[in-house]
Amino acid sequence: MKINVMTKVLDANDAWAAENRSFLQLRKMDMVNIIASPGAGKTTFLERTIDLLKDTVRIGVIEGDIATARDAMRIQKKGVPAYQINTGTACHLEANLLNTALKGICAENELDLIFVENIGNLVCPAEFDIGESAKIALLSVTEGDDKVEKYPLLFSEASVLVISKMGLLKHTNFDIDAATAAFRKLNKKAMVFKVDSLEGTGFEPWIEFIRSRIAKQPVSA
Amino acid sequence: MKINVMTKVLDANDAWAAENRSFLQLRKMDMVNIIASPGAGKTTFLERTIDLLKDTVRIGVIEGDIATARDAMRIQKKGVPAYQINTGTACHLEANLLNTALKGICAENELDLIFVENIGNLVCPAEFDIGESAKIALLSVTEGDDKVEKYPLLFSEASVLVISKMGLLKHTNFDIDAATAAFRKLNKKAMVFKVDSLEGTGFEPWIEFIRSRIAKQPVSA
């Protein structure tokens, strides 16, 4: 919500985000922030990514949800550490919550890479820097190709756009060219990957992208 | 976001919501508030509903979006008045914005029923009473059956749950029984409808529900 204390809140958040960046840099760790609608397939995307990366990269996951520890439990079943944040009512993760989570997950694990699964929301998570090196926007084809224009902040700030649920494309009226063109108007630089997480298709370029980031440690802001 | 001025913000919102309720009651109008994730199919659901109702019910639509007037334009093509609210960055509609929109749309139209399409977000819109007589929660099968437990406030407050995109059910791992059971734990009373808005299936009970509400004017809070 927009109120007159918003600037102060964002200043405090930015200070915590800077602290998180230092924490990660000192440990030569990378942290990426995955943001999408509820049900865009963030957790399934992460599960598949973990399967493909965990033998060569030491991964940890920080899960943000209003309620339940379902997602952290799903991730732990993949054999990697997961830390669940429950915000109760807050619609996004803030950097101070991440600070606690980072210290928690790093106290018990040596890690190269942390995936943060933000709360399912296309609006507020994009407004809060949590100290990540990249925002990964996920957009599922079942959501419609108009979402890029309707939620411009996330899509303009993302370093990567993952178009998900590609296997369902033929059953929808989603127009990949229209969505990509709308995205390019907001964002010239981001990589675009197309995947289906249940089928496990399209992951090679995404995995290659993550591997190349890890090879380039330490993290750049 | 949770900050110490939240109570005051909600108090002010509730005062505007009460004013909106009086405004509607004086004019014997009903207003329902449709809340769902981005891409759950709110606008397509509304388009189909308008097709089925507009010959007998005088409908107006208030569209809430961060950016663009796409949805209002889609609705206007159906031959009913639509008023677009763009919030810029705010992730939900508040009652004072609705007050302006209500006065705007009613200045030029005699209406029986207003549908509000809230901003695509499962979190914040449920926290703000806008003066509606009912919250309609939409959940598409492509979002996954865990969303009811993960976003409990909306699903506990809803008077109606519409499970949408039923035509895609066979292509997903969505479990209708699990979703319905989770919903019933939070909400004993709400009606549950299953539709596919592109195919136009399952709408009869929902249309009957809306018609019966209109017949019972004036609005109950």
Coordinates of C-alpha atoms in Angstrom, one line a residue:
Chain A
M1 CA 0.0 0.0 0.0
K2 CA 1.0 3.6 -0.7
I3 CA 1.3 5.7 2.4
N4 CA 3.6 8.5 3.5
V5 CA 6.0 6.3 5.4
M6 CA 6.7 4.2 2.3
T7 CA 10.0 6.0 1.6
K8 CA 11.3 5.2 5.1
V9 CA 10.2 1.6 4.8
L10 CA 12.1 1.3 1.5
D11 CA 15.2 3.0 2.9
A12 CA 15.3 0.5 5.8
N13 CA 14.7 -2.4 3.4
D14 CA 17.6 -1.2 1.1
A15 CA 20.0 -1.1 4.1
W16 CA 19.1 -4.7 4.9
A17 CA 19.4 -5.7 1.3
A18 CA 23.0 -4.2 1.2
E19 CA 23.8 -6.2 4.3
N20 CA 22.5 -9.4 2.6
R21 CA 24.7 -8.6 -0.4
S22 CA 27.8 -8.3 1.8
F23 CA 26.9 -11.5 3.6
L24 CA 26.7 -13.3 0.2
Q25 CA 29.7 -11.7 -1.3
L26 CA 31.9 -12.6 1.7
R27 CA 30.9 -16.2 1.3
K28 CA 31.1 -16.1 -2.6
M29 CA 27.5 -17.1 -2.8
D30 CA 24.9 -16.2 -5.4
M31 CA 21.2 -15.5 -4.6
V32 CA 18.5 -15.2 -7.2
N33 CA 14.9 -14.1 -6.5
I34 CA 12.1 -16.0 -8.3
I35 CA 8.9 -13.9 -8.7
A36 CA 5.6 -15.0 -10.3
S37 CA 1.9 -15.2 -9.8
P38 CA 0.4 -17.9 -7.5
G39 CA 0.4 -21.1 -9.4
A40 CA 2.8 -20.1 -12.2
G41 CA 4.8 -23.1 -11.3
K42 CA 7.7 -21.7 -9.2
T43 CA 8.1 -24.7 -7.0
T44 CA 7.9 -27.3 -9.7
F45 CA 10.4 -25.2 -11.8
L46 CA 12.7 -25.2 -8.7
E47 CA 12.3 -28.9 -8.2
R48 CA 13.4 -29.6 -11.8
T49 CA 16.2 -27.2 -11.6
I50 CA 17.5 -28.8 -8.4
D51 CA 17.4 -32.2 -10.0
L52 CA 19.6 -30.9 -12.8
L53 CA 22.1 -28.9 -10.7
K54 CA 22.4 -30.4 -7.3
D55 CA 25.3 -32.8 -8.2
T56 CA 27.6 -30.0 -9.2
V57 CA 26.2 -26.9 -7.3
R58 CA 25.5 -26.7 -3.6
I59 CA 22.0 -25.3 -3.6
G60 CA 19.8 -23.9 -0.8
V61 CA 16.3 -22.6 -1.1
I62 CA 14.4 -19.9 0.9
E63 CA 10.7 -20.3 0.5
G64 CA 8.3 -17.3 1.1
D65 CA 4.7 -18.0 1.7
I66 CA 1.8 -16.4 3.6
A67 CA 1.0 -19.7 5.2
T68 CA 2.1 -23.4 5.2
A69 CA 5.5 -25.0 4.9
R70 CA 4.4 -27.1 1.9
D71 CA 6.9 -25.7 -0.5
A72 CA 9.9 -26.1 1.9
M73 CA 8.9 -29.7 2.5
R74 CA 8.7 -30.3 -1.3
I75 CA 12.2 -28.9 -1.7
Q76 CA 13.7 -30.8 1.2
K77 CA 12.5 -34.0 -0.5
K78 CA 14.9 -33.2 -3.3
G79 CA 17.8 -33.4 -0.8
V80 CA 18.7 -29.8 -0.5
P81 CA 18.2 -27.5 2.5
A82 CA 15.2 -25.3 2.5
Y83 CA 14.2 -22.5 4.9
Q84 CA 10.5 -21.5 5.1
I85 CA 9.5 -17.9 5.8
N86 CA 5.8 -17.5 6.6
T87 CA 4.7 -13.8 6.4
G88 CA 1.2 -14.3 7.9
T89 CA -0.4 -11.5 5.9
A90 CA 2.5 -9.6 4.1
C91 CA 2.3 -10.0 0.4
H92 CA 6.1 -10.0 -0.4
L93 CA 9.4 -10.7 1.2
E94 CA 11.5 -8.0 2.7
A95 CA 15.3 -7.9 3.1
N96 CA 15.3 -8.1 6.9
L97 CA 13.4 -11.5 6.8
L98 CA 15.9 -12.7 4.2
N99 CA 18.7 -11.7 6.5
T100 CA 17.4 -14.1 9.2
A101 CA 16.8 -16.8 6.7
L102 CA 20.2 -16.5 5.1
K103 CA 21.9 -16.7 8.5
G104 CA 19.7 -19.7 9.4
I105 CA 20.4 -21.7 6.2
C106 CA 24.1 -20.8 6.1
A107 CA 24.7 -21.7 9.7
E108 CA 24.3 -25.4 8.8
N109 CA 25.2 -25.6 5.2
E110 CA 28.1 -24.6 2.8
L111 CA 26.3 -23.3 -0.3
D112 CA 27.1 -21.8 -3.7
L113 CA 23.7 -20.7 -4.7
I114 CA 20.4 -19.7 -3.0
F115 CA 17.1 -19.7 -4.8
V116 CA 14.5 -17.5 -3.1
E117 CA 10.9 -18.4 -4.0
N118 CA 9.1 -15.2 -3.3
I119 CA 5.4 -15.0 -2.4
G120 CA 3.1 -15.7 -5.3
N121 CA 2.3 -12.1 -6.4
L122 CA 3.2 -10.1 -9.5
V123 CA 3.1 -6.8 -7.8
C124 CA 4.8 -6.1 -4.5
P125 CA 7.7 -8.5 -4.5
A126 CA 9.3 -6.6 -7.4
E127 CA 9.3 -3.4 -5.3
F128 CA 11.5 -4.9 -2.6
D129 CA 15.2 -5.5 -3.1
I130 CA 16.2 -8.4 -0.9
G131 CA 19.9 -8.4 -1.8
E132 CA 19.6 -10.8 -4.8
S133 CA 21.9 -10.6 -7.8
A134 CA 19.0 -11.3 -10.2
K135 CA 15.2 -11.3 -10.4
I136 CA 13.8 -14.3 -12.3
A137 CA 10.3 -13.7 -13.5
L138 CA 8.2 -16.7 -14.3
L139 CA 5.1 -16.4 -16.5
S140 CA 3.0 -19.4 -17.2
V141 CA 1.2 -19.7 -20.6
T142 CA -2.1 -20.4 -18.8
E143 CA -2.0 -16.9 -17.3
G144 CA -2.4 -15.1 -20.6
D145 CA -0.1 -13.0 -22.8
D146 CA -1.4 -9.7 -21.5
K147 CA 0.3 -10.0 -18.1
V148 CA 3.6 -8.4 -19.1
E149 CA 1.9 -5.1 -19.9
K150 CA -0.4 -5.3 -16.9
Y151 CA 2.4 -5.9 -14.4
P152 CA 5.2 -3.9 -15.9
L153 CA 7.6 -3.3 -12.9
L154 CA 8.5 -7.0 -12.5
F155 CA 9.0 -7.6 -16.1
S156 CA 11.1 -4.4 -16.6
E157 CA 13.4 -5.4 -13.6
A158 CA 13.8 -9.1 -14.4
S159 CA 17.2 -10.4 -15.5
V160 CA 15.5 -13.5 -16.8
L161 CA 12.0 -14.3 -18.1
V162 CA 11.0 -18.0 -17.9
I163 CA 7.8 -18.8 -19.8
S164 CA 6.5 -21.9 -18.1
K165 CA 3.9 -24.6 -18.7
M166 CA 4.9 -24.6 -22.4
G167 CA 3.3 -28.1 -22.7
L168 CA -0.1 -26.4 -22.2
L169 CA 0.4 -23.8 -24.8
K170 CA -1.6 -25.6 -27.5
H171 CA -4.7 -25.6 -25.1
T172 CA -4.5 -21.8 -24.5
N173 CA -4.9 -18.6 -26.5
F174 CA -1.5 -17.4 -25.2
D175 CA 0.5 -15.8 -28.1
I176 CA 4.2 -16.2 -27.5
D177 CA 5.2 -13.6 -30.0
A178 CA 2.9 -11.0 -28.5
A179 CA 4.2 -11.7 -25.0
T180 CA 7.8 -11.6 -26.1
A181 CA 7.3 -8.4 -28.0
A182 CA 5.6 -6.8 -25.0
F183 CA 8.4 -8.0 -22.8
R184 CA 11.1 -6.6 -25.2
K185 CA 9.4 -3.1 -25.0
L186 CA 10.1 -3.1 -21.3
N187 CA 13.3 -5.1 -21.2
K188 CA 16.0 -5.3 -23.8
K189 CA 18.6 -7.3 -22.0
A190 CA 16.9 -10.1 -20.1
M191 CA 17.4 -13.7 -21.2
V192 CA 14.1 -15.6 -22.1
F193 CA 13.7 -19.3 -21.6
K194 CA 10.7 -21.5 -22.4
V195 CA 10.2 -24.6 -20.2
D196 CA 7.7 -27.2 -19.1
S197 CA 8.6 -28.2 -15.6
L198 CA 6.4 -31.2 -15.3
E199 CA 7.7 -32.6 -18.7
G200 CA 11.2 -31.4 -17.9
T201 CA 11.6 -29.8 -21.4
G202 CA 13.6 -26.6 -22.3
F203 CA 15.8 -26.6 -19.2
E204 CA 19.2 -26.8 -20.9
P205 CA 19.7 -23.1 -21.6
W206 CA 18.5 -22.1 -18.2
I207 CA 20.8 -24.5 -16.4
E208 CA 23.7 -23.3 -18.6
F209 CA 22.8 -19.7 -17.6
I210 CA 22.9 -20.6 -13.9
R211 CA 26.1 -22.6 -14.2
S212 CA 27.8 -19.7 -16.0
R213 CA 26.8 -17.3 -13.2
I214 CA 28.3 -19.7 -10.5
A215 CA 31.5 -19.9 -12.5
K216 CA 31.7 -16.1 -12.4
Q217 CA 31.7 -15.7 -8.6
P218 CA 32.0 -13.5 -6.6
V219 CA 28.5 -12.2 -7.0
S220 CA 28.0 -8.8 -8.8
A221 CA 25.2 -6.7 -7.6
Chain B
M1 CA 2.9 -4.4 4.2
K2 CA 2.6 -4.5 8.0
I3 CA 3.4 -1.2 9.7
N4 CA 2.0 0.6 12.7
V5 CA -0.2 2.9 10.7
M6 CA -2.1 -0.1 9.2
T7 CA -5.0 0.1 11.7
K8 CA -5.7 3.7 10.8
V9 CA -5.5 2.9 7.1
L10 CA -8.0 0.1 7.5
D11 CA -10.3 2.3 9.7
A12 CA -10.4 5.0 6.9
N13 CA -11.0 2.3 4.3
D14 CA -13.9 0.9 6.3
A15 CA -15.5 4.3 6.5
W16 CA -15.4 4.6 2.7
A17 CA -16.7 1.0 2.4
A18 CA -19.7 1.9 4.5
E19 CA -20.3 5.0 2.3
N20 CA -20.1 2.8 -0.8
R21 CA -22.7 0.4 0.8
S22 CA -25.1 3.2 1.5
F23 CA -24.6 4.5 -2.0
L24 CA -25.5 1.1 -3.4
Q25 CA -28.4 0.5 -1.1
L26 CA -30.1 3.8 -1.9
R27 CA -30.0 2.8 -5.5
K28 CA -31.0 -0.8 -4.9
M29 CA -27.8 -2.0 -6.6
D30 CA -25.7 -5.1 -5.8
M31 CA -21.9 -5.0 -6.1
V32 CA -19.7 -8.1 -6.0
N33 CA -15.9 -8.2 -5.8
I34 CA -14.0 -10.8 -7.9
I35 CA -10.6 -11.7 -6.6
A36 CA -8.0 -14.1 -8.0
S37 CA -4.4 -14.5 -9.1
P38 CA -3.2 -12.8 -12.3
G39 CA -4.3 -14.9 -15.2
A40 CA -6.9 -17.0 -13.3
G41 CA -9.4 -15.9 -16.0
K42 CA -11.4 -13.2 -14.2
T43 CA -12.0 -11.1 -17.4
T44 CA -13.0 -14.0 -19.6
F45 CA -15.3 -15.2 -16.8
L46 CA -16.9 -11.8 -16.7
E47 CA -17.2 -11.7 -20.5
R48 CA -19.1 -15.0 -20.5
T49 CA -21.2 -13.9 -17.5
I50 CA -22.2 -10.6 -19.2
D51 CA -23.2 -12.5 -22.4
L52 CA -25.6 -14.6 -20.3
L53 CA -27.0 -11.9 -18.0
K54 CA -27.0 -8.6 -19.9
D55 CA -30.4 -9.0 -21.6
T56 CA -32.1 -9.2 -18.2
V57 CA -29.8 -7.4 -15.7
R58 CA -28.3 -4.0 -16.1
I59 CA -24.6 -4.7 -15.5
G60 CA -21.6 -2.3 -15.0
V61 CA -18.0 -3.3 -14.4
I62 CA -15.3 -1.6 -12.5
E63 CA -11.8 -2.9 -13.5
G64 CA -8.8 -2.6 -11.2
D65 CA -5.3 -2.9 -12.7
I66 CA -1.9 -1.7 -12.0
A67 CA -1.5 -0.5 -15.6
T68 CA -3.4 -0.5 -18.9
A69 CA -7.1 -0.2 -19.8
R70 CA -7.1 -3.5 -21.6
D71 CA -9.7 -5.2 -19.4
A72 CA -12.2 -2.2 -19.5
M73 CA -11.9 -2.2 -23.3
R74 CA -12.7 -5.9 -23.4
I75 CA -15.7 -5.4 -21.2
Q76 CA -17.0 -2.4 -23.2
K77 CA -17.0 -4.5 -26.4
K78 CA -19.6 -6.7 -24.7
G79 CA -21.9 -3.6 -24.7
V80 CA -21.9 -2.8 -21.0
P81 CA -20.3 0.2 -19.2
A82 CA -16.8 -0.3 -17.7
Y83 CA -14.8 2.0 -15.5
Q84 CA -11.0 1.4 -15.4
I85 CA -9.0 2.1 -12.2
N86 CA -5.3 2.1 -12.6
T87 CA -3.5 2.0 -9.3
G88 CA 0.0 2.5 -10.6
T89 CA 1.8 0.5 -8.0
A90 CA -0.8 -0.4 -5.4
C91 CA -1.6 -4.1 -5.2
H92 CA -5.3 -4.0 -4.3
L93 CA -8.3 -1.8 -4.6
E94 CA -9.4 0.4 -1.7
A95 CA -12.8 1.7 -0.9
N96 CA -12.1 5.4 -1.6
L97 CA -11.1 4.5 -5.2
L98 CA -14.3 2.5 -5.6
N99 CA -16.3 5.5 -4.3
T100 CA -15.0 7.6 -7.2
A101 CA -15.5 4.8 -9.7
L102 CA -19.1 4.1 -8.5
K103 CA -20.1 7.7 -8.8
G104 CA -18.5 7.8 -12.2
I105 CA -20.2 4.8 -13.6
C106 CA -23.6 5.6 -12.0
A107 CA -23.6 9.2 -13.2
E108 CA -24.2 7.9 -16.7
N109 CA -25.9 4.5 -16.3
E110 CA -28.9 3.0 -14.4
L111 CA -27.5 -0.3 -13.1
D112 CA -28.7 -3.3 -11.1
L113 CA -25.4 -5.0 -10.6
I114 CA -21.7 -4.0 -10.5
F115 CA -18.9 -6.5 -10.9
V116 CA -15.6 -5.3 -9.6
E117 CA -12.6 -7.1 -11.0
N118 CA -9.9 -6.6 -8.4
I119 CA -6.2 -6.5 -9.1
G120 CA -4.7 -9.9 -9.9
N121 CA -3.5 -10.8 -6.4
L122 CA -4.5 -13.5 -3.9
V123 CA -3.2 -11.6 -0.9
C124 CA -4.0 -8.0 -0.4
P125 CA -7.4 -7.5 -2.1
A126 CA -9.0 -9.8 0.5
E127 CA -7.9 -7.5 3.3
F128 CA -9.8 -4.4 2.0
D129 CA -13.5 -4.2 2.2
I130 CA -14.7 -2.1 -0.7
G131 CA -18.4 -2.1 0.2
E132 CA -19.2 -5.2 -1.8
S133 CA -22.0 -7.6 -0.8
A134 CA -19.9 -10.7 -1.7
K135 CA -16.4 -11.7 -2.5
I136 CA -16.1 -14.1 -5.4
A137 CA -12.9 -16.1 -5.4
L138 CA -11.7 -17.5 -8.7
L139 CA -9.1 -20.3 -8.7
S140 CA -8.0 -21.8 -12.0
V141 CA -7.1 -25.5 -12.1
T142 CA -3.7 -24.6 -13.7
E143 CA -2.7 -22.8 -10.5
G144 CA -2.6 -26.0 -8.4
D145 CA -4.8 -27.4 -5.7
D146 CA -2.5 -26.1 -2.9
K147 CA -3.5 -22.5 -3.3
V148 CA -6.5 -22.6 -0.9
E149 CA -4.2 -23.5 2.0
K150 CA -1.5 -21.1 1.0
Y151 CA -3.7 -18.1 0.7
P152 CA -6.3 -18.7 3.4
L153 CA -7.8 -15.2 4.0
L154 CA -9.4 -14.9 0.6
F155 CA -10.8 -18.4 0.6
S156 CA -12.2 -18.1 4.2
E157 CA -13.9 -14.8 3.3
A158 CA -15.4 -15.7 -0.1
S159 CA -19.1 -16.2 -0.5
V160 CA -18.5 -18.0 -3.7
L161 CA -15.6 -20.1 -5.1
V162 CA -15.4 -20.5 -8.8
I163 CA -13.0 -23.1 -10.0
S164 CA -12.1 -22.0 -13.5
K165 CA -10.4 -23.4 -16.6
M166 CA -12.0 -26.8 -16.0
G167 CA -11.4 -27.7 -19.6
L168 CA -7.7 -27.9 -18.8
L169 CA -8.2 -30.1 -15.7
K170 CA -7.1 -33.3 -17.6
H171 CA -3.8 -31.7 -18.5
T172 CA -2.9 -30.8 -14.9
N173 CA -2.2 -32.5 -11.6
F174 CA -5.0 -30.4 -9.9
D175 CA -7.0 -32.6 -7.5
I176 CA -10.6 -31.2 -7.3
D177 CA -11.4 -33.2 -4.2
A178 CA -8.3 -32.1 -2.4
A179 CA -9.0 -28.4 -3.3
T180 CA -12.6 -28.7 -2.3
A181 CA -11.8 -30.4 1.0
A182 CA -9.2 -27.7 1.9
F183 CA -11.7 -25.1 1.0
R184 CA -14.4 -26.6 3.2
K185 CA -12.0 -26.6 6.2
L186 CA -11.8 -22.8 5.8
N187 CA -15.3 -22.1 4.6
K188 CA -18.5 -24.1 5.3
K189 CA -21.0 -21.8 3.6
A190 CA -19.7 -20.6 0.3
M191 CA -21.2 -21.9 -3.0
V192 CA -18.7 -23.7 -5.3
F193 CA -19.1 -23.5 -9.1
K194 CA -16.9 -25.2 -11.7
V195 CA -16.7 -23.4 -15.1
D196 CA -14.7 -23.1 -18.2
S197 CA -15.0 -19.6 -19.5
L198 CA -13.5 -20.1 -23.0
E199 CA -15.8 -23.2 -23.6
G200 CA -18.7 -21.6 -21.8
T201 CA -19.4 -24.7 -19.7
G202 CA -20.8 -24.8 -16.1
F203 CA -22.2 -21.3 -16.0
E204 CA -25.9 -22.2 -15.3
P205 CA -25.7 -22.5 -11.5
W206 CA -23.5 -19.4 -11.2
I207 CA -26.0 -17.3 -13.4
E208 CA -28.9 -18.7 -11.3
F209 CA -27.0 -17.6 -8.1
I210 CA -26.5 -14.1 -9.5
R211 CA -30.1 -13.8 -10.7
S212 CA -31.5 -14.9 -7.3
R213 CA -29.4 -12.2 -5.6
I214 CA -30.7 -9.5 -7.9
A215 CA -34.3 -10.7 -7.1
K216 CA -33.6 -10.2 -3.4
Q217 CA -32.6 -6.5 -3.6
P218 CA -31.9 -4.4 -1.6
V219 CA -28.4 -5.6 -1.0
S220 CA -27.6 -7.3 2.3
A221 CA -24.1 -6.6 3.6

